[in-house]
PDB file of C-alpha atoms in Angstrom:
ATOM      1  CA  UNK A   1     -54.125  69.169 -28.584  1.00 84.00           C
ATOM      2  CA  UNK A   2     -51.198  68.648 -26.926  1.00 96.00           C
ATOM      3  CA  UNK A   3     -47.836  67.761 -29.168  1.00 97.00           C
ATOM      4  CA  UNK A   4     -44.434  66.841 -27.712  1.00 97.00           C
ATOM      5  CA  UNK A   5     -41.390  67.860 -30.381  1.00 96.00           C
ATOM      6  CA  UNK A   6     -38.116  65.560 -30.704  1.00 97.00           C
ATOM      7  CA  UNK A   7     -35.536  65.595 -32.532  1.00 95.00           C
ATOM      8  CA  UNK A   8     -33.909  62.111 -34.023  1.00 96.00           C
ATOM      9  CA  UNK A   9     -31.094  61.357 -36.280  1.00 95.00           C
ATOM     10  CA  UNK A  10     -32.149  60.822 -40.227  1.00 94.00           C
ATOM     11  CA  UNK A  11     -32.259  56.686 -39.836  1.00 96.00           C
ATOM     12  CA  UNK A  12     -34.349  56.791 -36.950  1.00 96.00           C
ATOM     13  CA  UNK A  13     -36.387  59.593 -38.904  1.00 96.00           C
ATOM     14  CA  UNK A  14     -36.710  56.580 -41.855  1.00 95.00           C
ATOM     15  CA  UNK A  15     -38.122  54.328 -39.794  1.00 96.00           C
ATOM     16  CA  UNK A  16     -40.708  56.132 -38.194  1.00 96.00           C
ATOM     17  CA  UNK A  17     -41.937  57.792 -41.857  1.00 94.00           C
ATOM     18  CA  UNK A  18     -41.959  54.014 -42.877  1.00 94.00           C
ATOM     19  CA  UNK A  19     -43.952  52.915 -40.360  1.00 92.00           C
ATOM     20  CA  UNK A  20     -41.240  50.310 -38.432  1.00 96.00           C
ATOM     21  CA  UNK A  21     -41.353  52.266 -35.125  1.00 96.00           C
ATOM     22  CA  UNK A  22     -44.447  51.134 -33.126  1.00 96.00           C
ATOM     23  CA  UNK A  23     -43.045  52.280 -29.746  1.00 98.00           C
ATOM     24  CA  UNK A  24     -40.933  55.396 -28.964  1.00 98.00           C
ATOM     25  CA  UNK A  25     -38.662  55.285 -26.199  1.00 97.00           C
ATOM     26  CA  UNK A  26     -37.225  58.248 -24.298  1.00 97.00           C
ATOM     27  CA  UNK A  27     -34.964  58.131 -21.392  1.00 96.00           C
ATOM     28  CA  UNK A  28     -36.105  60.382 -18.448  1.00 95.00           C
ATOM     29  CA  UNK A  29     -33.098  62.079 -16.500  1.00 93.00           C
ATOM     30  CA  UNK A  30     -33.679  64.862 -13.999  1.00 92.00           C
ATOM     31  CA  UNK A  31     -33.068  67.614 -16.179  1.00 93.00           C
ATOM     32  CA  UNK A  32     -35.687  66.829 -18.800  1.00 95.00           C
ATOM     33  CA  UNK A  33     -38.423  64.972 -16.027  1.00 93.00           C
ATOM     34  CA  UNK A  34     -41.215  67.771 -16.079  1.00 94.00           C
ATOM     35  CA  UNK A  35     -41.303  67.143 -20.010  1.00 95.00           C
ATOM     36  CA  UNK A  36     -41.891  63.179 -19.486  1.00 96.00           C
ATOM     37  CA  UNK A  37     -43.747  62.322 -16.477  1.00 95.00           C
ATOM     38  CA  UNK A  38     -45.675  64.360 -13.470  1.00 95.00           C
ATOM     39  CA  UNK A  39     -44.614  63.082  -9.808  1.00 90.00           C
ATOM     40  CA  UNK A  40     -47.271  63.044  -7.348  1.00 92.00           C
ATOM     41  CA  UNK A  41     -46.951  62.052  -3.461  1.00 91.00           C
ATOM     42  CA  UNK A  42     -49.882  60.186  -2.108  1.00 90.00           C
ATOM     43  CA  UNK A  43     -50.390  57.931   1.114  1.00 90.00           C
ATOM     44  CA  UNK A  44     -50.897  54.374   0.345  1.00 87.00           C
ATOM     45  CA  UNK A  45     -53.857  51.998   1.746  1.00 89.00           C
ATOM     46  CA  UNK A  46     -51.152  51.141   4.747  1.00 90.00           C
ATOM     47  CA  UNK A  47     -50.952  55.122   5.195  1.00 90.00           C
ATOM     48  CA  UNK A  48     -46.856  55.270   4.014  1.00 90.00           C
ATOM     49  CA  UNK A  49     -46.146  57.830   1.577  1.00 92.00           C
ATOM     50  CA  UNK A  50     -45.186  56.775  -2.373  1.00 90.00           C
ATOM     51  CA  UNK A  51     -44.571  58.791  -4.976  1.00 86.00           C
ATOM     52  CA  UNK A  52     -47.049  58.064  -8.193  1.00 90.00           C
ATOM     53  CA  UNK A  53     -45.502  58.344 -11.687  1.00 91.00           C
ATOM     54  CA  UNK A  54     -47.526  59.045 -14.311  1.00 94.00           C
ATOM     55  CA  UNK A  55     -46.530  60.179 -18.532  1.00 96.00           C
ATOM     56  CA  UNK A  56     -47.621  63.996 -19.633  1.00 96.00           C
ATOM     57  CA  UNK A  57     -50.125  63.240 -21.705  1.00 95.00           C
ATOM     58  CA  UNK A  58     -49.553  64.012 -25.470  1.00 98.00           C
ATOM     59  CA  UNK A  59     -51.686  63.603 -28.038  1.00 98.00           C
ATOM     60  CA  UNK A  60     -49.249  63.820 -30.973  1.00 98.00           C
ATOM     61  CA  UNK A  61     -45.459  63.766 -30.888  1.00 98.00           C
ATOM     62  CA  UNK A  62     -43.361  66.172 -33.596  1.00 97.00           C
ATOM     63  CA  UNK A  63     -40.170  64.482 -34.965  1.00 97.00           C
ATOM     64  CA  UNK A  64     -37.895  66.823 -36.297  1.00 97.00           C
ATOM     65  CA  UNK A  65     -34.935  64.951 -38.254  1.00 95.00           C
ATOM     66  CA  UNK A  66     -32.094  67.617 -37.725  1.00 88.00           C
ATOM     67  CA  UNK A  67     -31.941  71.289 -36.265  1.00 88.00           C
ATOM     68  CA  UNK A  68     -32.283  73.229 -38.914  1.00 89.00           C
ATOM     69  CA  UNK A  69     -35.199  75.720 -39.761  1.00 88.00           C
ATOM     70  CA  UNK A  70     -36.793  74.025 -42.485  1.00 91.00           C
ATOM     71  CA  UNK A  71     -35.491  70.323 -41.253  1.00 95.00           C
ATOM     72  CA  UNK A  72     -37.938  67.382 -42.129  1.00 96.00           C
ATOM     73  CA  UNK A  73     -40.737  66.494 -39.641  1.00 96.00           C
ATOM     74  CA  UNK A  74     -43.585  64.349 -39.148  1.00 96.00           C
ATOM     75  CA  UNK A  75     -46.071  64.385 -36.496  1.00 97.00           C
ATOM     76  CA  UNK A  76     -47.634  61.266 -35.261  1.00 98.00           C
ATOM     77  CA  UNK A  77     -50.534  60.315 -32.951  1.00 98.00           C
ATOM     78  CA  UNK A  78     -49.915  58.720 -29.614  1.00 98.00           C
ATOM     79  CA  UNK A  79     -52.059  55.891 -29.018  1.00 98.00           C
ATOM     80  CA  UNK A  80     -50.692  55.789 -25.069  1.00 97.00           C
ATOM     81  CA  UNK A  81     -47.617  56.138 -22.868  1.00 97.00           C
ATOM     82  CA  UNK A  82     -46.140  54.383 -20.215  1.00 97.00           C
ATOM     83  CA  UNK A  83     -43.769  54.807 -17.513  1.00 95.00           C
ATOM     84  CA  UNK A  84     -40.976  52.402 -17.373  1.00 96.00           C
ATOM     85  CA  UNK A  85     -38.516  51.581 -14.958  1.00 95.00           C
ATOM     86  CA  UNK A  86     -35.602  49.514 -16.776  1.00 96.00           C
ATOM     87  CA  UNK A  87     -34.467  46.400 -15.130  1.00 96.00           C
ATOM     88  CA  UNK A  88     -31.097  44.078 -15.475  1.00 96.00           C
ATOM     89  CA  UNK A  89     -31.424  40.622 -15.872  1.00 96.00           C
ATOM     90  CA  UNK A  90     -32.154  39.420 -12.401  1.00 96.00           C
ATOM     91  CA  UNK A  91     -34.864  41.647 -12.246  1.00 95.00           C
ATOM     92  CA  UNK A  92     -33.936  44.033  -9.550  1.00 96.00           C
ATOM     93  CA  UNK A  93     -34.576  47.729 -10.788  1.00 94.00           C
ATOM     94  CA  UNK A  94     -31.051  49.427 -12.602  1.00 95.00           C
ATOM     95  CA  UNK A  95     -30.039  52.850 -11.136  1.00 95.00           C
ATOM     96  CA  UNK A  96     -27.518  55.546 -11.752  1.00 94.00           C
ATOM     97  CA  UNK A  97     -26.045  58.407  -9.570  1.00 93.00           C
ATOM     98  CA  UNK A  98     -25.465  61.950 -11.191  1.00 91.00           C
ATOM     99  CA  UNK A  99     -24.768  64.909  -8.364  1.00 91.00           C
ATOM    100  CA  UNK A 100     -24.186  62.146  -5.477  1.00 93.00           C
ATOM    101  CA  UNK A 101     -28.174  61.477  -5.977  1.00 92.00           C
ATOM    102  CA  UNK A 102     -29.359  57.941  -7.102  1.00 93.00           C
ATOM    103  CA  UNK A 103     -31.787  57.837  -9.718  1.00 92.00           C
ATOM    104  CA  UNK A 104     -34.046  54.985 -11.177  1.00 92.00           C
ATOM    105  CA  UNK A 105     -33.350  54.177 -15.151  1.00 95.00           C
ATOM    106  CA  UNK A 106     -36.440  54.646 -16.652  1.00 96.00           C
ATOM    107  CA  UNK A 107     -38.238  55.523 -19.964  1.00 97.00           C
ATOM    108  CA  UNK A 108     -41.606  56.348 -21.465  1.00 97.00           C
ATOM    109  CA  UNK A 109     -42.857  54.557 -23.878  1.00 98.00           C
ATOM    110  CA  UNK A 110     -45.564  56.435 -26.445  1.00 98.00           C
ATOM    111  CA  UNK A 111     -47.450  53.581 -28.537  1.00 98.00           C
ATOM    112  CA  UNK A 112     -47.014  55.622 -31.796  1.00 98.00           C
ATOM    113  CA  UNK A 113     -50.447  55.656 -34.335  1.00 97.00           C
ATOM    114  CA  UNK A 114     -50.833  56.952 -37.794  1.00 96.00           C
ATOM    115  CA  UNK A 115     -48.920  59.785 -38.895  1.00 96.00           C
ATOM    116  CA  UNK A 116     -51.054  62.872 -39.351  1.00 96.00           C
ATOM    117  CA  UNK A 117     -48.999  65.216 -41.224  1.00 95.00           C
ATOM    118  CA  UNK A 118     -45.692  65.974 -42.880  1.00 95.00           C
ATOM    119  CA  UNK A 119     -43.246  68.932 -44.010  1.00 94.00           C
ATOM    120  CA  UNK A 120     -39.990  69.139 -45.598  1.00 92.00           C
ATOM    121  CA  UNK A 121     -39.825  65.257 -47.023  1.00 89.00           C
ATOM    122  CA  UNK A 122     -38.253  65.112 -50.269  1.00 76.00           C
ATOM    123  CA  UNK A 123     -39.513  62.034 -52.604  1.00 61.00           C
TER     124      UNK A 123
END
């Protein structure tokens, strides 16, 4: 089984233990990519080459409210994920520049499912 830890702040840790968090978005940036998504160049049907975007596929994710050793955490099953590439309000795909590279704003998006275990949670 394949689990994906993350740490969130104690609200955000409320909601999900509640149940009000159906979707969990992360940003992908370049230094945390190979945890979020695999990149994969293929030729298209016209024969130009694209690069595919797919989510690492995780069957749970770990949420671990705080850093310390014996912080609360749940784990939760992931229904699916998707790769998202954020748009303004025209519709034309937003971007950012870090290192004089230009980068796509995207997320993925992990349709969260029952929670499946839990440690630390005081009543």
């Amino acid at each position: 089984m394949e689990q994906l830890n993350l740490h969130t702040n104690k609200k955000h840790f409320q909601a999900l233990l509640k149940g009000d968090v159906l979707v969990e978005k992360r940003y992908v940036y370049p230094n945390n990519v190979k945890k979020y998504v695999i990149e994969e160049d293929k030729t298209d049907e016209n024969g130009e080459e694209i690069t595919v975007v797919t989510p690492v596929h995780y069957d749970t994710l770990q949420f671990i409210c705080g850093h310390k050793k014996d912080a609360p955490c749940l784990i939760v099953e992931v229904k699916s994920s998707e790769f998202v590439v954020l748009t303004d309000e025209n519709g034309n795909d937003m971007t950012f520049e870090e290192n004089g590279t230009e980068y796509y704003v995207c997320q993925v998006w992990y349709t969260l499912g029952d929670i499946i275990a839990t440690e630390n949670i005081s009543e």
